[in-house]
Amino acid sequence: MIKKVDHVGVAVNNLEEALKFYTEMLGLTLEGVEVVEDQKVKVAFLPVGDTEIELLESTDPEGPIAKYIEKKGEGIQHIAFRVDDIEKALEEMKRKGVRLIDEKPRYGAGGAKIAFLHPKSTYGVLVELSERK
Ligand code: ZN
Protein backbone atom coordinates (compact mmCIF):
# COMPACT_ATOMS: atom_id res chain seq x y z
CA MET A 1 0.00 0.00 0.00
CA ILE A 2 2.81 2.43 0.89
CA LYS A 3 5.11 3.24 -2.04
CA LYS A 4 7.80 5.38 -0.48
CA VAL A 5 8.52 8.22 1.90
CA ASP A 6 6.90 11.07 -0.01
CA HIS A 7 8.44 13.76 2.15
CA VAL A 8 9.58 14.68 5.64
CA GLY A 9 7.91 17.79 7.07
CA VAL A 10 10.13 20.10 9.13
CA ALA A 11 8.63 22.93 11.18
CA VAL A 12 10.71 26.12 11.17
CA ASN A 13 10.27 29.61 12.58
CA ASN A 14 11.73 31.37 9.58
CA LEU A 15 11.56 29.80 6.14
CA GLU A 16 14.09 32.16 4.53
CA GLU A 17 16.70 31.41 7.18
CA ALA A 18 16.10 27.67 7.15
CA LEU A 19 16.29 27.65 3.34
CA LYS A 20 19.78 29.11 3.50
CA PHE A 21 20.93 26.07 5.46
CA TYR A 22 19.21 23.57 3.16
CA THR A 23 20.39 25.20 -0.07
CA GLU A 24 23.74 26.78 0.79
CA MET A 25 25.04 24.31 3.37
CA LEU A 26 23.45 21.06 2.23
CA GLY A 27 23.36 22.06 -1.43
CA LEU A 28 19.75 21.04 -2.03
CA THR A 29 17.66 22.75 -4.69
CA LEU A 30 14.55 24.71 -3.81
CA GLU A 31 11.80 23.41 -6.07
CA GLY A 32 9.09 25.84 -5.03
CA VAL A 33 7.26 27.68 -2.27
CA GLU A 34 3.52 27.53 -1.77
CA VAL A 35 1.04 28.88 0.77
CA VAL A 36 -1.55 26.34 1.90
CA GLU A 37 -4.31 28.50 3.36
CA ASP A 38 -6.21 25.55 4.77
CA GLN A 39 -3.30 24.66 7.05
CA LYS A 40 -2.08 28.23 7.64
CA VAL A 41 1.33 27.36 6.40
CA LYS A 42 3.98 28.39 3.89
CA VAL A 43 5.72 25.36 2.45
CA ALA A 44 9.06 25.05 0.66
CA PHE A 45 9.95 21.86 -1.23
CA LEU A 46 13.47 20.53 -1.57
CA PRO A 47 13.82 17.25 -3.46
CA VAL A 48 16.32 14.70 -2.14
CA GLY A 49 16.61 11.64 -4.40
CA ASP A 50 13.06 10.42 -4.92
CA THR A 51 11.76 12.01 -1.75
CA GLU A 52 11.59 15.58 -0.45
CA ILE A 53 12.15 17.77 2.53
CA GLU A 54 9.15 20.00 3.18
CA LEU A 55 9.93 23.09 5.27
CA LEU A 56 6.89 24.51 7.04
CA GLU A 57 6.53 28.05 8.37
CA SER A 58 3.29 29.10 10.00
CA THR A 59 1.41 32.02 8.46
CA ASP A 60 -0.73 32.42 11.59
CA PRO A 61 0.14 32.31 15.31
CA GLU A 62 -2.88 30.04 15.81
CA GLY A 63 -1.92 27.65 13.01
CA PRO A 64 -0.94 24.03 13.65
CA ILE A 65 2.75 24.63 12.86
CA ALA A 66 2.97 27.63 15.20
CA LYS A 67 1.38 25.54 17.93
CA TYR A 68 3.70 22.64 17.23
CA ILE A 69 6.79 24.86 17.57
CA GLU A 70 5.40 26.44 20.72
CA LYS A 71 5.07 22.99 22.29
CA LYS A 72 8.03 21.09 20.91
CA GLY A 73 10.32 23.57 19.20
CA GLU A 74 11.51 23.47 15.63
CA GLY A 75 12.17 20.09 14.07
CA ILE A 76 10.68 17.12 12.26
CA GLN A 77 6.91 17.55 12.43
CA HIS A 78 5.63 14.74 10.23
CA ILE A 79 6.54 11.94 7.86
CA ALA A 80 4.48 11.50 4.72
CA PHE A 81 4.03 8.17 2.96
CA ARG A 82 2.96 8.01 -0.67
CA VAL A 83 -0.08 5.83 -1.39
CA ASP A 84 -1.85 5.06 -4.68
CA ASP A 85 -5.37 5.35 -3.37
CA ILE A 86 -5.82 7.44 -0.25
CA GLU A 87 -9.51 6.65 0.27
CA LYS A 88 -8.70 2.96 0.23
CA ALA A 89 -5.70 3.46 2.52
CA LEU A 90 -7.80 5.38 5.04
CA GLU A 91 -10.47 2.71 4.96
CA GLU A 92 -7.88 0.05 5.64
CA MET A 93 -6.29 2.03 8.49
CA LYS A 94 -9.71 2.52 10.05
CA ARG A 95 -10.54 -1.16 9.68
CA LYS A 96 -7.27 -2.05 11.40
CA GLY A 97 -8.14 0.24 14.31
CA VAL A 98 -5.72 3.08 13.59
CA ARG A 99 -6.90 6.43 14.95
CA LEU A 100 -7.32 9.00 12.20
CA ILE A 101 -7.11 12.77 12.36
CA ASP A 102 -8.70 13.08 8.93
CA GLU A 103 -11.55 10.71 8.13
CA LYS A 104 -11.57 12.10 4.63
CA PRO A 105 -8.66 13.37 2.54
CA ARG A 106 -8.11 17.07 2.06
CA TYR A 107 -5.92 18.95 -0.36
CA GLY A 108 -2.37 19.75 0.65
CA ALA A 109 0.57 21.43 -1.02
CA GLY A 110 1.11 20.61 -4.67
CA GLY A 111 -2.53 19.56 -5.06
CA ALA A 112 -1.85 16.27 -3.27
CA LYS A 113 -4.67 14.49 -1.47
CA ILE A 114 -3.53 14.11 2.12
CA ALA A 115 -4.76 12.77 5.45
CA PHE A 116 -3.12 12.51 8.84
CA LEU A 117 -3.06 9.56 11.23
CA HIS A 118 -3.16 10.29 14.94
CA PRO A 119 0.24 10.18 16.73
CA LYS A 120 -1.44 8.21 19.55
CA SER A 121 -1.73 5.32 17.08
CA THR A 122 1.71 5.70 15.50
CA TYR A 123 4.18 5.74 18.39
CA GLY A 124 4.39 9.50 18.51
CA VAL A 125 4.94 10.21 14.82
CA LEU A 126 2.48 12.39 12.96
CA VAL A 127 2.00 10.30 9.81
CA GLU A 128 0.63 11.83 6.65
CA LEU A 129 -0.70 9.73 3.81
CA SER A 130 -0.30 11.42 0.45
CA GLU A 131 -1.71 10.60 -2.96
CA ARG A 132 -0.27 12.53 -5.90
CA LYS A 133 -0.80 12.14 -9.58
ZN1 ZN B 1 3.40 17.03 4.51
PDB file of C-alpha atoms in Angstrom, residues 7-127:
ATOM      1  CA  HIS A   7       8.443  13.756   2.155  1.00  0.00           C
ATOM      2  CA  VAL A   8       9.580  14.684   5.638  1.00  0.00           C
ATOM      3  CA  GLY A   9       7.915  17.790   7.069  1.00  0.00           C
ATOM      4  CA  VAL A  10      10.127  20.102   9.128  1.00  0.00           C
ATOM      5  CA  ALA A  11       8.625  22.926  11.181  1.00  0.00           C
ATOM      6  CA  VAL A  12      10.708  26.118  11.167  1.00  0.00           C
ATOM      7  CA  ASN A  13      10.273  29.606  12.577  1.00  0.00           C
ATOM      8  CA  ASN A  14      11.734  31.370   9.578  1.00  0.00           C
ATOM      9  CA  LEU A  15      11.559  29.804   6.137  1.00  0.00           C
ATOM     10  CA  GLU A  16      14.095  32.164   4.528  1.00  0.00           C
ATOM     11  CA  GLU A  17      16.698  31.410   7.182  1.00  0.00           C
ATOM     12  CA  ALA A  18      16.098  27.672   7.147  1.00  0.00           C
ATOM     13  CA  LEU A  19      16.288  27.649   3.344  1.00  0.00           C
ATOM     14  CA  LYS A  20      19.784  29.105   3.495  1.00  0.00           C
ATOM     15  CA  PHE A  21      20.934  26.066   5.456  1.00  0.00           C
ATOM     16  CA  TYR A  22      19.214  23.573   3.162  1.00  0.00           C
ATOM     17  CA  THR A  23      20.386  25.197  -0.071  1.00  0.00           C
ATOM     18  CA  GLU A  24      23.741  26.781   0.792  1.00  0.00           C
ATOM     19  CA  MET A  25      25.041  24.306   3.371  1.00  0.00           C
ATOM     20  CA  LEU A  26      23.449  21.060   2.235  1.00  0.00           C
ATOM     21  CA  GLY A  27      23.362  22.061  -1.429  1.00  0.00           C
ATOM     22  CA  LEU A  28      19.751  21.037  -2.034  1.00  0.00           C
ATOM     23  CA  THR A  29      17.661  22.752  -4.689  1.00  0.00           C
ATOM     24  CA  LEU A  30      14.551  24.712  -3.811  1.00  0.00           C
ATOM     25  CA  GLU A  31      11.799  23.413  -6.066  1.00  0.00           C
ATOM     26  CA  GLY A  32       9.095  25.837  -5.030  1.00  0.00           C
ATOM     27  CA  VAL A  33       7.262  27.683  -2.265  1.00  0.00           C
ATOM     28  CA  GLU A  34       3.524  27.527  -1.765  1.00  0.00           C
ATOM     29  CA  VAL A  35       1.043  28.884   0.774  1.00  0.00           C
ATOM     30  CA  VAL A  36      -1.552  26.343   1.902  1.00  0.00           C
ATOM     31  CA  GLU A  37      -4.312  28.505   3.361  1.00  0.00           C
ATOM     32  CA  ASP A  38      -6.208  25.553   4.766  1.00  0.00           C
ATOM     33  CA  GLN A  39      -3.300  24.663   7.053  1.00  0.00           C
ATOM     34  CA  LYS A  40      -2.076  28.228   7.639  1.00  0.00           C
ATOM     35  CA  VAL A  41       1.330  27.357   6.400  1.00  0.00           C
ATOM     36  CA  LYS A  42       3.978  28.386   3.894  1.00  0.00           C
ATOM     37  CA  VAL A  43       5.716  25.361   2.450  1.00  0.00           C
ATOM     38  CA  ALA A  44       9.063  25.049   0.657  1.00  0.00           C
ATOM     39  CA  PHE A  45       9.945  21.858  -1.234  1.00  0.00           C
ATOM     40  CA  LEU A  46      13.465  20.531  -1.573  1.00  0.00           C
ATOM     41  CA  PRO A  47      13.818  17.246  -3.463  1.00  0.00           C
ATOM     42  CA  VAL A  48      16.324  14.697  -2.137  1.00  0.00           C
ATOM     43  CA  GLY A  49      16.606  11.644  -4.397  1.00  0.00           C
ATOM     44  CA  ASP A  50      13.057  10.417  -4.918  1.00  0.00           C
ATOM     45  CA  THR A  51      11.764  12.012  -1.749  1.00  0.00           C
ATOM     46  CA  GLU A  52      11.593  15.584  -0.449  1.00  0.00           C
ATOM     47  CA  ILE A  53      12.153  17.775   2.532  1.00  0.00           C
ATOM     48  CA  GLU A  54       9.155  20.002   3.184  1.00  0.00           C
ATOM     49  CA  LEU A  55       9.934  23.085   5.267  1.00  0.00           C
ATOM     50  CA  LEU A  56       6.885  24.513   7.037  1.00  0.00           C
ATOM     51  CA  GLU A  57       6.530  28.046   8.372  1.00  0.00           C
ATOM     52  CA  SER A  58       3.290  29.095  10.000  1.00  0.00           C
ATOM     53  CA  THR A  59       1.407  32.018   8.461  1.00  0.00           C
ATOM     54  CA  ASP A  60      -0.729  32.421  11.588  1.00  0.00           C
ATOM     55  CA  PRO A  61       0.143  32.309  15.313  1.00  0.00           C
ATOM     56  CA  GLU A  62      -2.884  30.039  15.809  1.00  0.00           C
ATOM     57  CA  GLY A  63      -1.922  27.653  13.012  1.00  0.00           C
ATOM     58  CA  PRO A  64      -0.936  24.029  13.650  1.00  0.00           C
ATOM     59  CA  ILE A  65       2.747  24.631  12.860  1.00  0.00           C
ATOM     60  CA  ALA A  66       2.970  27.627  15.200  1.00  0.00           C
ATOM     61  CA  LYS A  67       1.376  25.540  17.929  1.00  0.00           C
ATOM     62  CA  TYR A  68       3.700  22.639  17.227  1.00  0.00           C
ATOM     63  CA  ILE A  69       6.793  24.858  17.568  1.00  0.00           C
ATOM     64  CA  GLU A  70       5.400  26.442  20.718  1.00  0.00           C
ATOM     65  CA  LYS A  71       5.075  22.988  22.290  1.00  0.00           C
ATOM     66  CA  LYS A  72       8.027  21.092  20.906  1.00  0.00           C
ATOM     67  CA  GLY A  73      10.315  23.571  19.205  1.00  0.00           C
ATOM     68  CA  GLU A  74      11.513  23.468  15.626  1.00  0.00           C
ATOM     69  CA  GLY A  75      12.166  20.089  14.070  1.00  0.00           C
ATOM     70  CA  ILE A  76      10.681  17.116  12.264  1.00  0.00           C
ATOM     71  CA  GLN A  77       6.912  17.548  12.427  1.00  0.00           C
ATOM     72  CA  HIS A  78       5.627  14.744  10.232  1.00  0.00           C
ATOM     73  CA  ILE A  79       6.542  11.936   7.860  1.00  0.00           C
ATOM     74  CA  ALA A  80       4.484  11.497   4.716  1.00  0.00           C
ATOM     75  CA  PHE A  81       4.031   8.174   2.965  1.00  0.00           C
ATOM     76  CA  ARG A  82       2.959   8.006  -0.671  1.00  0.00           C
ATOM     77  CA  VAL A  83      -0.078   5.835  -1.391  1.00  0.00           C
ATOM     78  CA  ASP A  84      -1.852   5.058  -4.681  1.00  0.00           C
ATOM     79  CA  ASP A  85      -5.370   5.355  -3.372  1.00  0.00           C
ATOM     80  CA  ILE A  86      -5.819   7.443  -0.252  1.00  0.00           C
ATOM     81  CA  GLU A  87      -9.511   6.646   0.274  1.00  0.00           C
ATOM     82  CA  LYS A  88      -8.697   2.956   0.234  1.00  0.00           C
ATOM     83  CA  ALA A  89      -5.698   3.464   2.515  1.00  0.00           C
ATOM     84  CA  LEU A  90      -7.802   5.384   5.043  1.00  0.00           C
ATOM     85  CA  GLU A  91     -10.473   2.711   4.955  1.00  0.00           C
ATOM     86  CA  GLU A  92      -7.875   0.048   5.638  1.00  0.00           C
ATOM     87  CA  MET A  93      -6.293   2.029   8.491  1.00  0.00           C
ATOM     88  CA  LYS A  94      -9.706   2.515  10.055  1.00  0.00           C
ATOM     89  CA  ARG A  95     -10.544  -1.164   9.681  1.00  0.00           C
ATOM     90  CA  LYS A  96      -7.270  -2.050  11.404  1.00  0.00           C
ATOM     91  CA  GLY A  97      -8.142   0.244  14.313  1.00  0.00           C
ATOM     92  CA  VAL A  98      -5.721   3.082  13.593  1.00  0.00           C
ATOM     93  CA  ARG A  99      -6.896   6.426  14.948  1.00  0.00           C
ATOM     94  CA  LEU A 100      -7.321   8.999  12.201  1.00  0.00           C
ATOM     95  CA  ILE A 101      -7.113  12.771  12.360  1.00  0.00           C
ATOM     96  CA  ASP A 102      -8.701  13.076   8.928  1.00  0.00           C
ATOM     97  CA  GLU A 103     -11.549  10.715   8.133  1.00  0.00           C
ATOM     98  CA  LYS A 104     -11.566  12.097   4.625  1.00  0.00           C
ATOM     99  CA  PRO A 105      -8.664  13.366   2.544  1.00  0.00           C
ATOM    100  CA  ARG A 106      -8.106  17.073   2.064  1.00  0.00           C
ATOM    101  CA  TYR A 107      -5.916  18.953  -0.362  1.00  0.00           C
ATOM    102  CA  GLY A 108      -2.367  19.748   0.654  1.00  0.00           C
ATOM    103  CA  ALA A 109       0.568  21.434  -1.023  1.00  0.00           C
ATOM    104  CA  GLY A 110       1.112  20.605  -4.673  1.00  0.00           C
ATOM    105  CA  GLY A 111      -2.533  19.557  -5.064  1.00  0.00           C
ATOM    106  CA  ALA A 112      -1.848  16.267  -3.265  1.00  0.00           C
ATOM    107  CA  LYS A 113      -4.672  14.491  -1.472  1.00  0.00           C
ATOM    108  CA  ILE A 114      -3.535  14.105   2.120  1.00  0.00           C
ATOM    109  CA  ALA A 115      -4.756  12.765   5.445  1.00  0.00           C
ATOM    110  CA  PHE A 116      -3.124  12.506   8.842  1.00  0.00           C
ATOM    111  CA  LEU A 117      -3.061   9.561  11.230  1.00  0.00           C
ATOM    112  CA  HIS A 118      -3.163  10.292  14.938  1.00  0.00           C
ATOM    113  CA  PRO A 119       0.238  10.176  16.733  1.00  0.00           C
ATOM    114  CA  LYS A 120      -1.437   8.210  19.551  1.00  0.00           C
ATOM    115  CA  SER A 121      -1.732   5.325  17.081  1.00  0.00           C
ATOM    116  CA  THR A 122       1.708   5.703  15.500  1.00  0.00           C
ATOM    117  CA  TYR A 123       4.178   5.739  18.392  1.00  0.00           C
ATOM    118  CA  GLY A 124       4.394   9.497  18.506  1.00  0.00           C
ATOM    119  CA  VAL A 125       4.937  10.212  14.819  1.00  0.00           C
ATOM    120  CA  LEU A 126       2.483  12.391  12.958  1.00  0.00           C
ATOM    121  CA  VAL A 127       2.002  10.297   9.814  1.00  0.00           C
TER     122      VAL A 127
END
